[in-house]
Coordinates of C-alpha atoms and ligand atoms in Angstrom, one line a residue:
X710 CA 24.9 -0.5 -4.4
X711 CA 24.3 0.2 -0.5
X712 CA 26.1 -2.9 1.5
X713 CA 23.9 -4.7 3.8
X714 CA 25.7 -5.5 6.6
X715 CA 25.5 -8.6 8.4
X716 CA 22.0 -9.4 10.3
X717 CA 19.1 -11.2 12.4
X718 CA 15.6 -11.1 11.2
X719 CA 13.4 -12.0 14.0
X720 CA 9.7 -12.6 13.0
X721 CA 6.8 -12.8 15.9
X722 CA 4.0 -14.1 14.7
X723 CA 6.3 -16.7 12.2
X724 CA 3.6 -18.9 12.1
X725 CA 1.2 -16.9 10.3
X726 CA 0.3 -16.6 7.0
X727 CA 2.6 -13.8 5.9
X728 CA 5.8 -15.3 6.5
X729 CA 4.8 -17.9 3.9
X730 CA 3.0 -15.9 1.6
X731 CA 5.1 -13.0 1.5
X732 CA 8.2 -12.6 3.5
X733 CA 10.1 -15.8 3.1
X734 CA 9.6 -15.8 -0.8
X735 CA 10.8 -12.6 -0.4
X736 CA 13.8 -13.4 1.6
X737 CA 14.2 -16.8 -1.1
X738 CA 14.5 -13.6 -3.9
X739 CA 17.1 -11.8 -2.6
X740 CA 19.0 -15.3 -1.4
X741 CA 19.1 -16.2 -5.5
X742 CA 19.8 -12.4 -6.3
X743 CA 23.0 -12.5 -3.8
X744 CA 21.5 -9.4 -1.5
X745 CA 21.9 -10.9 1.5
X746 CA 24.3 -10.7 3.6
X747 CA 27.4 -13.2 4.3
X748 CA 26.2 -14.2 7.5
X749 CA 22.5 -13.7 7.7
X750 CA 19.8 -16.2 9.6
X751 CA 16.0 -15.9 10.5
X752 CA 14.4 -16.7 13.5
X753 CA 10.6 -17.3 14.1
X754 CA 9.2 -16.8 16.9
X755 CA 5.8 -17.2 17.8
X756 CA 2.9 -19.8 20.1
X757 CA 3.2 -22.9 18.2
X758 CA 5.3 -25.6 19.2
X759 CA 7.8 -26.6 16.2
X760 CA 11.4 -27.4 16.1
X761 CA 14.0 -26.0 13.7
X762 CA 13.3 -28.7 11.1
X763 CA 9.3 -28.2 11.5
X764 CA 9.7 -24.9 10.7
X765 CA 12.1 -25.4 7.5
X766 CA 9.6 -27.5 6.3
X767 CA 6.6 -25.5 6.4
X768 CA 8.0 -22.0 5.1
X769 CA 10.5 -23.2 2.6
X770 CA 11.2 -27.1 1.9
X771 CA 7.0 -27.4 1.4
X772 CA 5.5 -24.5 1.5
X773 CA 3.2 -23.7 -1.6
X774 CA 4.5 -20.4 -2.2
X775 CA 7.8 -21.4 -2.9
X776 CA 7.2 -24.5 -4.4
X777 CA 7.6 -23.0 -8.3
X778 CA 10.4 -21.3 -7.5
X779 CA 12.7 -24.5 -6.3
X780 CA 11.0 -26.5 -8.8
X781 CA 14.6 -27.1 -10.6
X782 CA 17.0 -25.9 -8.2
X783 CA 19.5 -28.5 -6.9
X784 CA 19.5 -29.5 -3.5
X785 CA 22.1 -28.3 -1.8
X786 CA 21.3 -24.9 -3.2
X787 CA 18.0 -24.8 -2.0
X788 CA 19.4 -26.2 1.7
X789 CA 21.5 -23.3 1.8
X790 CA 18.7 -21.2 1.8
X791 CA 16.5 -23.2 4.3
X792 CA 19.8 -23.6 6.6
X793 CA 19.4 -20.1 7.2
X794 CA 15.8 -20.6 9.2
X795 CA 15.3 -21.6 13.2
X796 CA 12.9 -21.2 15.2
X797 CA 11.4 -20.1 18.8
X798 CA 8.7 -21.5 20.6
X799 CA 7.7 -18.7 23.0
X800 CA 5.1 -20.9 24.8
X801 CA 1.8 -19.9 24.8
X802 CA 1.5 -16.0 24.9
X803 CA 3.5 -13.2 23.5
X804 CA 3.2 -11.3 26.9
X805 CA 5.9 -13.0 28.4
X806 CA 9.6 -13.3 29.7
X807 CA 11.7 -13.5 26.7
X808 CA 15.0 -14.6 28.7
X809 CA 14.6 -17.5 27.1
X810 CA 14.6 -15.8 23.2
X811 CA 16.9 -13.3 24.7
X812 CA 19.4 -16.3 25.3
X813 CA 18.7 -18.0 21.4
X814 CA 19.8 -14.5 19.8
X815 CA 22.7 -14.8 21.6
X816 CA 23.8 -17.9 20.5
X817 CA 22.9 -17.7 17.0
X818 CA 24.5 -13.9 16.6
X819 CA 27.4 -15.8 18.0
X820 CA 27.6 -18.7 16.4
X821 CA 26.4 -17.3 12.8
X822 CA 28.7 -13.8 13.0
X823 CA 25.4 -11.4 12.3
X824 CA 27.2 -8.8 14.8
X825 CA 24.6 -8.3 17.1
X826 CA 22.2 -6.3 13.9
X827 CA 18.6 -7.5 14.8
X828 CA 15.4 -6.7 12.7
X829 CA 12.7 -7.5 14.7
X830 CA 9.6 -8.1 12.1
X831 CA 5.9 -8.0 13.9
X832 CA 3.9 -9.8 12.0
X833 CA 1.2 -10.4 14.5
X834 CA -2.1 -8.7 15.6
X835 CA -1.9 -5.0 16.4
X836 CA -2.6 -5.5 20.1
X837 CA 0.3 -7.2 20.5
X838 CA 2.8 -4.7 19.1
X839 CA 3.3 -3.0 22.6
X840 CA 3.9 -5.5 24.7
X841 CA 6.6 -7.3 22.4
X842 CA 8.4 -4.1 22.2
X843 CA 7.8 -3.8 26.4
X844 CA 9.2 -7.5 26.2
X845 CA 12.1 -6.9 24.5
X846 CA 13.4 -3.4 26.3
X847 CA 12.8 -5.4 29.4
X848 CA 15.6 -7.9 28.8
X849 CA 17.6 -5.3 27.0
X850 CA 16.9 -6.8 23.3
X851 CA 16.3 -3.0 21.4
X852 CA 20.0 -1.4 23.0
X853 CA 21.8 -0.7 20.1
X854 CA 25.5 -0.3 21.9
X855 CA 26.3 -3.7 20.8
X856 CA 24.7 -3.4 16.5
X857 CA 21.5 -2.2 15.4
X858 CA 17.9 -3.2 15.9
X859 CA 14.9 -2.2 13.9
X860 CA 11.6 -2.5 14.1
X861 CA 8.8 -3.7 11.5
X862 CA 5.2 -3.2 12.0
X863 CA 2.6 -4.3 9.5
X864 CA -0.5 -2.4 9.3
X865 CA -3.4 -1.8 10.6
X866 CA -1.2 1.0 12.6
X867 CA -3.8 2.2 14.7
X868 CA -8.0 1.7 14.2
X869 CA -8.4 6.1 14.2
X870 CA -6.6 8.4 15.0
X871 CA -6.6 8.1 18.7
X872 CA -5.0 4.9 19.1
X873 CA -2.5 5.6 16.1
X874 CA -1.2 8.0 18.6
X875 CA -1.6 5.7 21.0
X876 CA 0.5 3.1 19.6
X877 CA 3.3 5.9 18.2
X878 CA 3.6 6.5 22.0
X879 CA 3.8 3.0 23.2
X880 CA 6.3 1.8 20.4
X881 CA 8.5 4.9 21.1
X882 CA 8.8 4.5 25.0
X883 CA 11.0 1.6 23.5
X884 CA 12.2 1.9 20.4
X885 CA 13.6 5.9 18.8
X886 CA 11.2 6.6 15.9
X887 CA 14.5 6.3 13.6
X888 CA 14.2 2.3 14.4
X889 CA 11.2 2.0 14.1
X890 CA 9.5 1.3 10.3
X891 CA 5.8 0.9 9.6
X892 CA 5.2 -0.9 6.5
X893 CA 3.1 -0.5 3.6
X894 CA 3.9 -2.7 0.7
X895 CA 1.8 -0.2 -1.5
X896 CA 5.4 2.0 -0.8
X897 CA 7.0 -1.3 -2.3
X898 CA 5.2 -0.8 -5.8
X899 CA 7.7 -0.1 -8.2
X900 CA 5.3 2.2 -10.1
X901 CA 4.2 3.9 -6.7
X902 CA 7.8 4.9 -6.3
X903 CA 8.2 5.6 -10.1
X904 CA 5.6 8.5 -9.1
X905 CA 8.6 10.5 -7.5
X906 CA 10.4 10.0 -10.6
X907 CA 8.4 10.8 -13.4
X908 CA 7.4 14.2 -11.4
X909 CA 10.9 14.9 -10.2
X910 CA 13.0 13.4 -13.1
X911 CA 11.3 15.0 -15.8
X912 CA 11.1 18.6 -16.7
X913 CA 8.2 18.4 -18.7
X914 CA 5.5 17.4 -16.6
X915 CA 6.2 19.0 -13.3
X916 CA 5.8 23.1 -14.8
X917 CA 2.3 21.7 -15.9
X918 CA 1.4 19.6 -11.9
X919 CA -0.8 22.4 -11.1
X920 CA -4.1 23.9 -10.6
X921 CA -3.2 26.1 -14.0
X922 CA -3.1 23.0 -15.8
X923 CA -4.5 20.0 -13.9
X924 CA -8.4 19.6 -14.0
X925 CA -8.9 17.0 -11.5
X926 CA -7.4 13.9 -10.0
X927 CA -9.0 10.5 -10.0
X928 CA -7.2 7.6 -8.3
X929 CA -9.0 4.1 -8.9
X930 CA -8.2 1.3 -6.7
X931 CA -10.6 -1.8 -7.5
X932 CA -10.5 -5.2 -6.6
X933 CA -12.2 -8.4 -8.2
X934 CA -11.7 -10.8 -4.9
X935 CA -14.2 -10.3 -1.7
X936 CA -12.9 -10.5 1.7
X937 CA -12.3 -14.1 1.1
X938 CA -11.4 -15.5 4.1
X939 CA -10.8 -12.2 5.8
X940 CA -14.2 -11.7 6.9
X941 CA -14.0 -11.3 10.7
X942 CA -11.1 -9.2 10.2
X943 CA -12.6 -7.1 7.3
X944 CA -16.1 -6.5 8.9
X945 CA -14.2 -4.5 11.9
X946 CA -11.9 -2.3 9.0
X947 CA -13.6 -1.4 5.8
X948 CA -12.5 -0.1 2.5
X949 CA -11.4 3.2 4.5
X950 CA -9.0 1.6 6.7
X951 CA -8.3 -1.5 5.2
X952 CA -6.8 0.4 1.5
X953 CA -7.4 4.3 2.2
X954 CA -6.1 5.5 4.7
X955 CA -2.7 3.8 4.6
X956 CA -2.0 2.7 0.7
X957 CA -4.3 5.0 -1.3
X958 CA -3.7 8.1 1.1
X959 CA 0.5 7.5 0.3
X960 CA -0.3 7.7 -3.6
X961 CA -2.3 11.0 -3.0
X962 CA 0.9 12.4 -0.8
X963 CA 3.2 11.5 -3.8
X964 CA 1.2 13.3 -6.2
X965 CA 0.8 16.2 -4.7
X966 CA 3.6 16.7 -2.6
X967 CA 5.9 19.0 -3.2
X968 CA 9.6 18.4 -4.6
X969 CA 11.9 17.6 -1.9
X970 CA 15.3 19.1 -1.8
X971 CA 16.9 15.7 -2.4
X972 CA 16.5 12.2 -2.4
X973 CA 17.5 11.7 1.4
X974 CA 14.7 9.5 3.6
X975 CA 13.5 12.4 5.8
X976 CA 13.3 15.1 2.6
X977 CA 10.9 13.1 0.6
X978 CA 9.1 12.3 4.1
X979 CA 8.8 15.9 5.3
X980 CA 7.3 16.6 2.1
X981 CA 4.8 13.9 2.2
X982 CA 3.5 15.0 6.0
X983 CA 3.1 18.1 4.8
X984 CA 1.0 17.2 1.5
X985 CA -1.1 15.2 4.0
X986 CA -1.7 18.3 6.1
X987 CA -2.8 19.9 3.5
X988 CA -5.8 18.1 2.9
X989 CA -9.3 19.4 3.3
X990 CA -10.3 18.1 6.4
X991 CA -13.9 18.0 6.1
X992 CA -15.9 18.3 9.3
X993 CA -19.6 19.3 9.1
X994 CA -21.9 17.3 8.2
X995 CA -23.4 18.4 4.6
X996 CA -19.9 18.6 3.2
X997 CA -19.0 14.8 4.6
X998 CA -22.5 14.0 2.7
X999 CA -21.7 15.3 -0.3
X1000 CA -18.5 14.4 -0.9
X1001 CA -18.2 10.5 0.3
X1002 CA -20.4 7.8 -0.6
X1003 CA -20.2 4.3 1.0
X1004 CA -21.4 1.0 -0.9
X1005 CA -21.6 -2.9 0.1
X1006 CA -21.4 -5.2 -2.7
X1007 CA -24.9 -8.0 -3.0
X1008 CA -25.2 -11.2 -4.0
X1009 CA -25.1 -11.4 -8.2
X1010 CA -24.0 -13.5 -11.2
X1011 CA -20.7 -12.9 -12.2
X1012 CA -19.8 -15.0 -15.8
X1013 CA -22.3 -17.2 -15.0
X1014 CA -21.8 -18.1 -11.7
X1015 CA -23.8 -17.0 -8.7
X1016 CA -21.6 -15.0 -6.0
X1017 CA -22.3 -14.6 -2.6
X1018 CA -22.9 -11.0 -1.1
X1019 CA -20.8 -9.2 1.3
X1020 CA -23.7 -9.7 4.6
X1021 CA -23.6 -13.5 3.8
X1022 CA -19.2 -14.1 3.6
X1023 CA -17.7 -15.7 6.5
X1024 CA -17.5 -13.9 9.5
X1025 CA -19.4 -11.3 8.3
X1026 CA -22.4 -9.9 10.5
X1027 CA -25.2 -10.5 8.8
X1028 CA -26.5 -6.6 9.6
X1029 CA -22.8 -5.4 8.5
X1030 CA -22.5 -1.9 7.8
X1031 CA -19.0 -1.7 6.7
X1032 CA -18.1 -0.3 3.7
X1033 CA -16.5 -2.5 0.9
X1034 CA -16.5 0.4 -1.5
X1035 CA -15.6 3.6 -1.0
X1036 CA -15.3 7.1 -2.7
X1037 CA -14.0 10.4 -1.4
X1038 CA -13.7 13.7 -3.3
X1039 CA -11.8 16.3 -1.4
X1040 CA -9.9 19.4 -2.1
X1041 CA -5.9 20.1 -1.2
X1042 CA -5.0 23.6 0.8
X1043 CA -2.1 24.9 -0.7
X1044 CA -1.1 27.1 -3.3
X1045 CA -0.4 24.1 -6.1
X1046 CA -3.8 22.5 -5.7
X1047 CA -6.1 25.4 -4.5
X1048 CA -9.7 24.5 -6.3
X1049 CA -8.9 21.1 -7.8
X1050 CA -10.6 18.5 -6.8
X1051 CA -9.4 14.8 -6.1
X1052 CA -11.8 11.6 -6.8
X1053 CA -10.4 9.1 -4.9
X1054 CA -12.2 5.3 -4.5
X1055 CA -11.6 1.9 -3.5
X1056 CA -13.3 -1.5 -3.6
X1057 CA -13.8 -4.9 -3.7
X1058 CA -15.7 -7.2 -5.9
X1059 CA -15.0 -4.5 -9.1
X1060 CA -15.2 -6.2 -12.5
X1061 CA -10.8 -6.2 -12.4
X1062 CA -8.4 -5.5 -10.6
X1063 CA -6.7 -2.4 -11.4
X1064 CA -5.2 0.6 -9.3
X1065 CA -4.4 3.5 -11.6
X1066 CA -3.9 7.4 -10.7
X1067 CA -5.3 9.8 -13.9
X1068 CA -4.6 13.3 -14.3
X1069 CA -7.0 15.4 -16.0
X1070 CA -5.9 18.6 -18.0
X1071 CA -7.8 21.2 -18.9
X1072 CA -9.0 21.8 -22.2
X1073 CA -7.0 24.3 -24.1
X1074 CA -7.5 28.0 -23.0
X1075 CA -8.7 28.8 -26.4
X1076 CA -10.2 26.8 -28.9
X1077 CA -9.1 27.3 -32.4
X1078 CA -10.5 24.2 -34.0
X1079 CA -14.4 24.5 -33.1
X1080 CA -15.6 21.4 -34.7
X1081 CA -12.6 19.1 -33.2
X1082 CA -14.7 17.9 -30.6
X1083 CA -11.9 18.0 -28.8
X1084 CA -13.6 19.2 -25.5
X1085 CA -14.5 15.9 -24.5
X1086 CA -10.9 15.2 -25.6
X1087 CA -9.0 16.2 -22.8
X1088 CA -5.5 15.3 -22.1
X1089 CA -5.0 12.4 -19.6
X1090 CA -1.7 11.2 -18.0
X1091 CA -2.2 8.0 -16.9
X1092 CA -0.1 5.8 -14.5
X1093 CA -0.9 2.6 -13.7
X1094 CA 0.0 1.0 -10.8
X1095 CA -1.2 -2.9 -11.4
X1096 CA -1.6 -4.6 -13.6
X1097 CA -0.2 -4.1 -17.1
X1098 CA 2.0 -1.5 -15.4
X1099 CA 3.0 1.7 -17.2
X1100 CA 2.3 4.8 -18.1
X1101 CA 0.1 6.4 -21.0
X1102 CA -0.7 9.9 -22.2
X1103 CA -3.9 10.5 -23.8
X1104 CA -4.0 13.5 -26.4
X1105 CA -5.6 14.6 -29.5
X1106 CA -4.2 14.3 -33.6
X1107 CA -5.2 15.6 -36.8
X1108 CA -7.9 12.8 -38.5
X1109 CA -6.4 12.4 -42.1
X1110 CA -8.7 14.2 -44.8
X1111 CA -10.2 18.2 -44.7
X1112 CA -10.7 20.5 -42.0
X1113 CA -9.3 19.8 -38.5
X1114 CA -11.2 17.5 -37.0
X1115 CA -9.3 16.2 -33.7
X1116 CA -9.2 12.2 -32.5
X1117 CA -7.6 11.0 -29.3
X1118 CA -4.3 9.1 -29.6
X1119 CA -2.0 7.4 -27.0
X1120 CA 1.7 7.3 -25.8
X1121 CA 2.4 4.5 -23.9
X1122 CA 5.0 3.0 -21.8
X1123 CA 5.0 -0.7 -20.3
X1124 CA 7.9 -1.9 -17.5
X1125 CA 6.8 -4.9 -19.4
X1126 CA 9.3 -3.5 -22.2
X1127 CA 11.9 -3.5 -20.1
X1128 CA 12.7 -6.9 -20.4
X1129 CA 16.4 -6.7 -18.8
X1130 CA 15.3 -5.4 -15.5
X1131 CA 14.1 -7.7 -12.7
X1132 CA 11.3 -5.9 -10.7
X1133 CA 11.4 -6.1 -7.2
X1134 CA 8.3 -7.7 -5.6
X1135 CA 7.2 -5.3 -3.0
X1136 CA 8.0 -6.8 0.5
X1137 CA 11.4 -8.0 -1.4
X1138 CA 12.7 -4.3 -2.1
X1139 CA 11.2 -3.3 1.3
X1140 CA 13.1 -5.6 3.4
X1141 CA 16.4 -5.0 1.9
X1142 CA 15.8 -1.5 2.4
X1143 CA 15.3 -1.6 6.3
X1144 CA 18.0 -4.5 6.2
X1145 CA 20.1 -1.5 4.7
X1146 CA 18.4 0.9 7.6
X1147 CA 16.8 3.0 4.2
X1148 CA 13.3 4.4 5.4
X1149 CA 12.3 6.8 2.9
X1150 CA 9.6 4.0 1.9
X1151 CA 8.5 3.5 5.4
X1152 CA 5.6 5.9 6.8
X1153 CA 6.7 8.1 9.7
X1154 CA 4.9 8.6 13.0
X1155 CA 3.6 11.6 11.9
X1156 CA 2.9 10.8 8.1
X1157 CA 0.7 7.9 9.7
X1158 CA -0.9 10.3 12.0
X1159 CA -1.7 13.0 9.4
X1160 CA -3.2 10.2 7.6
X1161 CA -5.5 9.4 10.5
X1162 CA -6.5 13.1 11.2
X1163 CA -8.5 13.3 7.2
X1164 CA -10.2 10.1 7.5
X1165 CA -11.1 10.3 11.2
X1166 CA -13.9 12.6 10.4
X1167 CA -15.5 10.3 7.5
X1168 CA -15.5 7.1 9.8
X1169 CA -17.3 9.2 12.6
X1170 CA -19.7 10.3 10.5
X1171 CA -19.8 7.3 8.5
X1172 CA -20.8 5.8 11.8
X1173 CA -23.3 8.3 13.9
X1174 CA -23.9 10.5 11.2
X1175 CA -27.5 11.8 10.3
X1176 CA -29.1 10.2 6.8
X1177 CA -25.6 8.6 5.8
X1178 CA -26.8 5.5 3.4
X1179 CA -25.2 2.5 2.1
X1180 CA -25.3 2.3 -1.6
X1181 CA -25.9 -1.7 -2.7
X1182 CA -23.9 -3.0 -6.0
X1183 CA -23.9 -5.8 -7.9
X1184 CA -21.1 -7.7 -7.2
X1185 CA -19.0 -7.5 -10.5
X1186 CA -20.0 -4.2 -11.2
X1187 CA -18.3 -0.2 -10.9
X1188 CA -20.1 0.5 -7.3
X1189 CA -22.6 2.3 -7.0
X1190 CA -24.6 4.7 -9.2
X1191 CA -24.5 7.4 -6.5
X1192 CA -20.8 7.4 -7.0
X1193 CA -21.2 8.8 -10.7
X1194 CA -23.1 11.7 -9.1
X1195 CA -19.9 12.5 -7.1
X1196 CA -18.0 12.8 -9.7
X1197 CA -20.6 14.4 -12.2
X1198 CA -19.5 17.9 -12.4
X1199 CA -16.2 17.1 -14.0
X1200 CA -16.9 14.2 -16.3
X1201 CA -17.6 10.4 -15.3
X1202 CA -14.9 7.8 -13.8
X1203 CA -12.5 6.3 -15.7
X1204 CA -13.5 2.7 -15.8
X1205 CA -10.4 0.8 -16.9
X1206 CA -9.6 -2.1 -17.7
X1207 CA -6.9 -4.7 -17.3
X1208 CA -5.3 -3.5 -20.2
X1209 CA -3.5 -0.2 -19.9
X1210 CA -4.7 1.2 -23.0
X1211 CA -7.8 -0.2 -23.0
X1212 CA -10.4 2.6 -23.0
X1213 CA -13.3 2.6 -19.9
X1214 CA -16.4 0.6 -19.7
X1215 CA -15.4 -3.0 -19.0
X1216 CA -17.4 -5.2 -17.4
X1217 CA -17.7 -8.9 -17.2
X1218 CA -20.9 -9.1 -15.4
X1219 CA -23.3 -11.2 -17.5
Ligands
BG6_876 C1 -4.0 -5.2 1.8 C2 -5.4 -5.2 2.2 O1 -3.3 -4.2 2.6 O2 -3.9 -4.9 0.4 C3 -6.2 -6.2 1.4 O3 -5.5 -5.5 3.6 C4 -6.0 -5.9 -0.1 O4 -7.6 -6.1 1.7 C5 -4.5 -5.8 -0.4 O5 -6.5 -7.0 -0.8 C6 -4.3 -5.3 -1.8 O6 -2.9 -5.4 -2.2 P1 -2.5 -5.5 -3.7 O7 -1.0 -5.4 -3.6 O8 -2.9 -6.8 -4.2 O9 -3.1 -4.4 -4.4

């Protein structure tokens, strides 16, 4: 096991949601798992007023998202975790002289021995990324000749590709890019990682990861919520920036990158920027047309009860043409992956919530058992993502009795089965890795701008194009019908369901 050496994590933005929700039940994980270090504290920092205490109180002594987990936990185990937290009031804007934080760091590194290692965790609007990292430099918080510091930056990084590079430039006038580490928790997924593995651990998949082999790729992201209570921020994103072009666009680099030379941070990295270069830009017109459709869920019934449409959520312009489904076929440029095609779509308001990748095979070079119907029968190597996570392989057996007549089977594999192993929630594994300066699950400046550089073109045209439409579905339903056109030539999407081995066509709309 890497050591993690000892450490301050200081969240802007501590406030917010996310700390609750995601990174102090994180933090709370690896407290009870004994991965963090001897002397480690937190510090948020952000507008609101609260003391020390205040803050305790409302991430970890009674916050709902840890309440479960210190349900039966004694008291003094629980206040060793919550001892841990203090907090910075940094009055009311983030564009401003952080002597003041500059002189808190200080005395905590000093008092609680975290030898002068700083993570400094943004989780606050985009705009605001710059100027904290301006802030810091200027009172010489991001110098590393007395410990580390690191950066974290949630996504959005960047709104196109123009101020993606924007914002690489502005972080990097302060911080080297080998500090910095732009997060996406899809990177967290234990079965997004296990991608790497089953390609590069196995020797019986990877001679057949080809364009000799491998029919087409489908890649299913669906969600059953809305945008909740996301709307204003949703309305300016859209399925495309919101899940594509940072979480869907990484699965699509680890399936058809190539194998790095080893297992070092910038080797699986290097690969991955260059899988993303190799994807079809598409740039006229017809070709953007006919390969990505665009959908906005209406108002329907969903078991029994009547749900509201996209236009009429909160904070949702009531003319919206953002996407909240969205389906892209494109081809890869490279020798591997020359003519197969790639059916990639994502959405909201889908009867589950599933994200799945499928590999299609083609049917057998020669067929020797006419009557097997086994055309329709094709292999399929399945890896699910969420939820019901695993991994199954569809292919055909003998039916008992005369002749050879051919039925599908399946050869499963659940992480559920592995009962001994504790899997890491995604922003847990995360932060230990960038408390343990790992980054191979962090994007890179340049993976984030390749990225950026296939989906700019879709959003422009998406946006001033000539006769693009916006496809309505039901709320509850697969998307649209257009998107079965997309995918027509090769077969139809696979529609799964929650259950791994469950076979297409659910639907709970009623
Ligand atoms: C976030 C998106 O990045 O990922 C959300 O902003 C989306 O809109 C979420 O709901 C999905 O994450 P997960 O882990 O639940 O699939």
């Amino acid at each position: 096991m890497r050591k993690t050496e000892n450490q301050l994590l200081v969240i802007f933005g501590a406030s917010g949601d996310l700390t609750a929700r995601k990174l102090v039940p994180s933090l709370f994980n690896l407290y009870i798992a004994k991965q963090l270090p001897e002397n480690f504290i937190v510090l948020g920092a952000s507008r609101s007023d609260m003391t020390d205490d205040e803050f305790r109180n409302r991430v970890v002594l009674e916050s709902d998202y840890l309440e479960d987990k210190l349900k039966d936990l004694k008291e003094k185990y629980i206040k060793g975790f919550s001892d841990k937290f203090f907090y910075e009031d940094l009055g009311g804007s983030y564009d401003t002289d952080y002597s003041a934080l500059r002189k808190r760091i200080e005395e905590l590194n000093s008092k609680y021995g975290t030898a002068g290692n700083i993570i400094y965790y943004l989780s606050t609007p985009p705009t605001l990324y710059e100027t904290i990292a301006k802030n810091l430099a200027d009172v010489n918080l991001t110098t590393q000749n007395n410990g580390w510091k690191r950066l974290i930056v949630e996504k959005p990084f960047g709104y196109s590709l123009e101020t993606a590079r924007k914002l690489n430039k502005g972080l990097q006038q302060y911080f080297t890019e080998p500090q910095i580490y732009r997060i996406d928790h899809y990177l967290g997924k234990e079965t997004v990682q296990n991608l790497l593995v089953t390609r590069f651990a196995n020797s019986i998949f990877e001679p057949l990861w080809n364009r000799n082999y491998i029919k087409h790729v489908e890649i299913t992201n669906a969600e059953s919520v809305g945008v909740e209570k996301r709307g204003g921020y949703y309305d300016k994103s859209g399925a495309l920036r919101d899940m594509f072009q940072n979480h869907l666009l990484q699965i699509v680099s680890l399936v058809v990158m190539e194998p790095p030379i080893g297992d070092e941070p910038e080797e699986i990295r290097n690969e991955k920027v260059k899988a993303l270069k190799s994807l079809r830009i598409m740039r006229d017109e017809k070709t953007l047309h006919e390969n990505t459709i665009r959908g906005q869920y209406v108002a329907s019934e969903v078991e029994g009860e009547l749900v509201k449409g996209y236009r009429e959520e909160d904070g949702v312009d009531p003319n919206s043409t953002t996407e909240t489904y969205a389906a892209i076929k494109f081809f890869v440029d490279n020798w591997r992956w020359k003519d197969v095609p790639f059916y990639v779509r994502t959405a909201k308001k889908m009867p589950t919530k599933v994200t799945e990748v499928v590999i299609h095979f083609k049917t057998p070079h020669h067929q020797i058992f006419q009557d097997s119907g086994v055309n329709s029968k094709d292999n399929k190597l399945i890896i699910r993502i969420q939820p019901d996570e695993g991994i199954l392989m569809k292919f055909g057996v003998k039916v008992p009795g005369q002749g050879f007549k051919v039925e599908r089977a399946n050869l499963d594999f659940y992480y559920s089965s592995l009962a001994q192993t504790h899997v890491m929630e995604a922003y847990e594994r995360l932060l230990l890795d960038c408390m343990q300066g790992d980054a191979t699950l962090y994007a890179r400046a340049d993976e984030v701008e390749a990225a950026w550089e296939f989906v700019d073109p879709i959003l422009k045209y998406w946006k001033d194009g000539k006769d693009v439409r916006m496809y309505g579905y039901a709320a509850g339903v697969w998307g649209p019908e257009n998107a079965d056109e997309l995918i027509d030539g090769v077969g139809y999407w696979r529609n799964p369901s929650a259950n791994l081995a469950d076979d297409s066509g659910y639907c709970v709309i009623c």
